[in-house]
């Protein structure tokens, strides 16, 4: 288990390392960052199982580091250490996201072990809750709220580093007919099936989501024109290649031909914001449906005056 101690005092590092050796000499590897900057860089890499952060770090302090780590999205459990008891610091540390708070002079090996175990278990519980909050329960893809958050971050990153990106909006063709003919259970299975195909055929950096109902979306970071359209076309072909197969409650096998329509929009070519990118990809999607479905369309290819089919 990798432990990081952020502390500007080498003697405190040696004492902390000895405490971990008393717990289990072979179980813990204790690493040291001797300054605020070094500690923030190490914490941000999220390579450790738990991080202990001293409150006193020269001109800065451990609370500042804790705040910045949380702001950067660090999910590693963080324990704040201080040289003396201070109720205000204790309360503030917990409010800022610390997993625990320890007073150096009162820490022995059993207390340190308990704190580390508690922090790690708490982090696992919070990670599980985060997954529940950001995932669509039916498909396991990101839900709409998380997709919008990720898209906002990706758009900001693309502007910052002058890198392109793309968004693909996807609609399952004639999905209502599937529900009406075979029941909502069949419709749910179709959604799960397509979600699985997306995960199997996208890059690891791509971010698929369920936007709502039978509409899905995929955020494609660092994707240039026309590669996003090629990706969308490949997804269309994968879905259309074989019919969806399932067994009815009565035990009979059924095959349903399933196709998808896709709209593709690029940043910065087609929009200058996350909302604009969604609107552009959505307009391209409905143009694909207007043209007869089962195809992928780029936003720039839109026909003027195209209607929006149901």
mmCIF file of C-alpha atoms in Angstrom, residues 52-193:
data_model
loop_
_atom_site.group_PDB
_atom_site.id
_atom_site.type_symbol
_atom_site.label_atom_id
_atom_site.label_comp_id
_atom_site.label_asym_id
_atom_site.label_seq_id
_atom_site.Cartn_x
_atom_site.Cartn_y
_atom_site.Cartn_z
ATOM 1 C CA UNK A 52 -1.133 12.441 4.871
ATOM 2 C CA UNK A 53 -0.788 16.233 4.649
ATOM 3 C CA UNK A 54 0.866 18.361 7.310
ATOM 4 C CA UNK A 55 -0.995 21.554 8.193
ATOM 5 C CA UNK A 56 2.204 23.633 8.279
ATOM 6 C CA UNK A 57 3.902 23.778 4.854
ATOM 7 C CA UNK A 58 6.012 26.917 4.893
ATOM 8 C CA UNK A 59 4.092 29.982 3.634
ATOM 9 C CA UNK A 60 1.134 27.793 2.597
ATOM 10 C CA UNK A 61 -0.714 25.200 4.633
ATOM 11 C CA UNK A 62 -2.254 21.780 4.331
ATOM 12 C CA UNK A 63 -5.786 23.179 4.025
ATOM 13 C CA UNK A 64 -4.721 25.132 0.922
ATOM 14 C CA UNK A 65 -3.274 21.965 -0.566
ATOM 15 C CA UNK A 66 -6.394 20.016 0.368
ATOM 16 C CA UNK A 67 -8.670 22.587 -1.308
ATOM 17 C CA UNK A 68 -6.611 22.633 -4.485
ATOM 18 C CA UNK A 69 -6.449 18.836 -4.651
ATOM 19 C CA UNK A 70 -10.243 18.577 -4.306
ATOM 20 C CA UNK A 71 -10.685 21.314 -6.928
ATOM 21 C CA UNK A 72 -8.553 19.244 -9.310
ATOM 22 C CA UNK A 73 -10.799 16.238 -8.830
ATOM 23 C CA UNK A 74 -8.467 14.179 -6.631
ATOM 24 C CA UNK A 75 -10.345 11.259 -5.065
ATOM 25 C CA UNK A 76 -7.429 9.767 -3.105
ATOM 26 C CA UNK A 77 -8.280 9.840 0.642
ATOM 27 C CA UNK A 78 -6.517 12.787 2.320
ATOM 28 C CA UNK A 79 -5.726 12.937 6.052
ATOM 29 C CA UNK A 80 -4.684 16.260 7.595
ATOM 30 C CA UNK A 81 -1.941 16.295 10.271
ATOM 31 C CA UNK A 82 -1.225 19.119 12.694
ATOM 32 C CA UNK A 83 1.178 19.693 15.539
ATOM 33 C CA UNK A 84 -1.483 20.683 18.048
ATOM 34 C CA UNK A 85 -5.224 20.294 18.521
ATOM 35 C CA UNK A 86 -7.270 23.038 16.919
ATOM 36 C CA UNK A 87 -11.024 22.532 16.746
ATOM 37 C CA UNK A 88 -11.419 25.182 14.024
ATOM 38 C CA UNK A 89 -8.841 23.489 11.794
ATOM 39 C CA UNK A 90 -10.418 20.107 12.538
ATOM 40 C CA UNK A 91 -13.888 21.273 11.451
ATOM 41 C CA UNK A 92 -12.544 23.141 8.431
ATOM 42 C CA UNK A 93 -10.534 20.111 7.284
ATOM 43 C CA UNK A 94 -13.612 17.897 7.280
ATOM 44 C CA UNK A 95 -15.656 20.562 5.492
ATOM 45 C CA UNK A 96 -12.997 20.844 2.806
ATOM 46 C CA UNK A 97 -13.058 17.094 2.129
ATOM 47 C CA UNK A 98 -10.437 15.547 4.416
ATOM 48 C CA UNK A 99 -11.103 11.918 5.276
ATOM 49 C CA UNK A 100 -9.710 12.360 8.797
ATOM 50 C CA UNK A 101 -7.709 14.690 11.062
ATOM 51 C CA UNK A 102 -4.828 13.609 13.316
ATOM 52 C CA UNK A 103 -2.750 15.427 15.944
ATOM 53 C CA UNK A 104 0.903 14.457 15.526
ATOM 54 C CA UNK A 105 1.887 14.184 19.180
ATOM 55 C CA UNK A 106 -1.054 11.908 19.922
ATOM 56 C CA UNK A 107 -0.671 9.494 17.022
ATOM 57 C CA UNK A 108 0.495 5.956 17.724
ATOM 58 C CA UNK A 109 0.617 2.981 15.371
ATOM 59 C CA UNK A 110 -2.891 1.585 16.154
ATOM 60 C CA UNK A 111 -4.518 5.026 15.766
ATOM 61 C CA UNK A 112 -2.673 5.644 12.503
ATOM 62 C CA UNK A 113 -3.744 2.247 11.156
ATOM 63 C CA UNK A 114 -7.370 2.899 12.130
ATOM 64 C CA UNK A 115 -7.326 6.308 10.467
ATOM 65 C CA UNK A 116 -5.843 4.953 7.243
ATOM 66 C CA UNK A 117 -8.298 2.035 7.085
ATOM 67 C CA UNK A 118 -11.215 4.380 7.755
ATOM 68 C CA UNK A 119 -10.045 6.861 5.117
ATOM 69 C CA UNK A 120 -9.654 4.189 2.454
ATOM 70 C CA UNK A 121 -13.028 2.587 3.185
ATOM 71 C CA UNK A 122 -14.681 6.016 3.183
ATOM 72 C CA UNK A 123 -13.084 6.782 -0.184
ATOM 73 C CA UNK A 124 -14.383 3.499 -1.621
ATOM 74 C CA UNK A 125 -17.887 4.244 -0.365
ATOM 75 C CA UNK A 126 -17.804 7.763 -1.838
ATOM 76 C CA UNK A 127 -16.492 6.400 -5.149
ATOM 77 C CA UNK A 128 -19.394 3.952 -5.293
ATOM 78 C CA UNK A 129 -21.853 6.752 -4.531
ATOM 79 C CA UNK A 130 -20.262 8.954 -7.202
ATOM 80 C CA UNK A 131 -20.699 6.172 -9.741
ATOM 81 C CA UNK A 132 -24.362 5.851 -8.822
ATOM 82 C CA UNK A 133 -24.795 9.606 -9.204
ATOM 83 C CA UNK A 134 -23.167 9.891 -12.636
ATOM 84 C CA UNK A 135 -24.301 6.653 -14.312
ATOM 85 C CA UNK A 136 -27.543 5.843 -16.071
ATOM 86 C CA UNK A 137 -29.038 2.941 -14.148
ATOM 87 C CA UNK A 138 -30.301 1.079 -17.209
ATOM 88 C CA UNK A 139 -27.304 1.269 -19.573
ATOM 89 C CA UNK A 140 -24.368 1.962 -17.263
ATOM 90 C CA UNK A 141 -23.377 4.898 -19.492
ATOM 91 C CA UNK A 142 -22.904 8.400 -18.116
ATOM 92 C CA UNK A 143 -26.219 10.108 -17.414
ATOM 93 C CA UNK A 144 -27.234 13.414 -18.976
ATOM 94 C CA UNK A 145 -26.082 15.585 -16.090
ATOM 95 C CA UNK A 146 -22.606 14.032 -16.043
ATOM 96 C CA UNK A 147 -22.372 14.140 -19.834
ATOM 97 C CA UNK A 148 -23.096 17.894 -19.778
ATOM 98 C CA UNK A 149 -20.471 18.412 -17.069
ATOM 99 C CA UNK A 150 -17.856 16.407 -18.982
ATOM 100 C CA UNK A 151 -18.682 18.248 -22.198
ATOM 101 C CA UNK A 152 -18.267 21.634 -20.524
ATOM 102 C CA UNK A 153 -14.850 20.546 -19.213
ATOM 103 C CA UNK A 154 -13.780 19.165 -22.588
ATOM 104 C CA UNK A 155 -14.850 22.309 -24.446
ATOM 105 C CA UNK A 156 -12.896 24.468 -21.968
ATOM 106 C CA UNK A 157 -9.849 22.223 -22.391
ATOM 107 C CA UNK A 158 -10.061 22.403 -26.169
ATOM 108 C CA UNK A 159 -10.140 26.199 -26.137
ATOM 109 C CA UNK A 160 -7.257 26.304 -23.665
ATOM 110 C CA UNK A 161 -4.993 24.042 -25.723
ATOM 111 C CA UNK A 162 -6.367 24.835 -29.212
ATOM 112 C CA UNK A 163 -7.316 21.201 -29.814
ATOM 113 C CA UNK A 164 -10.356 20.015 -31.800
ATOM 114 C CA UNK A 165 -13.086 17.751 -30.483
ATOM 115 C CA UNK A 166 -16.401 16.351 -31.656
ATOM 116 C CA UNK A 167 -19.789 15.401 -30.305
ATOM 117 C CA UNK A 168 -21.986 12.661 -31.744
ATOM 118 C CA UNK A 169 -25.696 12.538 -30.966
ATOM 119 C CA UNK A 170 -27.377 9.166 -31.595
ATOM 120 C CA UNK A 171 -31.029 8.181 -31.876
ATOM 121 C CA UNK A 172 -32.372 4.618 -32.126
ATOM 122 C CA UNK A 173 -34.547 4.441 -35.225
ATOM 123 C CA UNK A 174 -38.217 3.501 -34.711
ATOM 124 C CA UNK A 175 -37.609 2.797 -31.034
ATOM 125 C CA UNK A 176 -41.251 3.479 -30.169
ATOM 126 C CA UNK A 177 -42.282 0.674 -32.515
ATOM 127 C CA UNK A 178 -40.011 -1.738 -30.612
ATOM 128 C CA UNK A 179 -41.681 -0.797 -27.323
ATOM 129 C CA UNK A 180 -45.181 -0.934 -28.808
ATOM 130 C CA UNK A 181 -44.631 -4.287 -30.542
ATOM 131 C CA UNK A 182 -42.443 -6.215 -28.120
ATOM 132 C CA UNK A 183 -42.871 -4.352 -24.832
ATOM 133 C CA UNK A 184 -40.725 -2.014 -22.776
ATOM 134 C CA UNK A 185 -38.560 -4.860 -21.497
ATOM 135 C CA UNK A 186 -37.417 -5.480 -25.068
ATOM 136 C CA UNK A 187 -36.780 -1.767 -25.481
ATOM 137 C CA UNK A 188 -34.645 -1.758 -22.334
ATOM 138 C CA UNK A 189 -32.639 -4.697 -23.649
ATOM 139 C CA UNK A 190 -32.062 -2.874 -26.938
ATOM 140 C CA UNK A 191 -30.696 0.130 -25.048
ATOM 141 C CA UNK A 192 -28.351 -2.092 -23.020
ATOM 142 C CA UNK A 193 -27.213 -3.860 -26.196
#
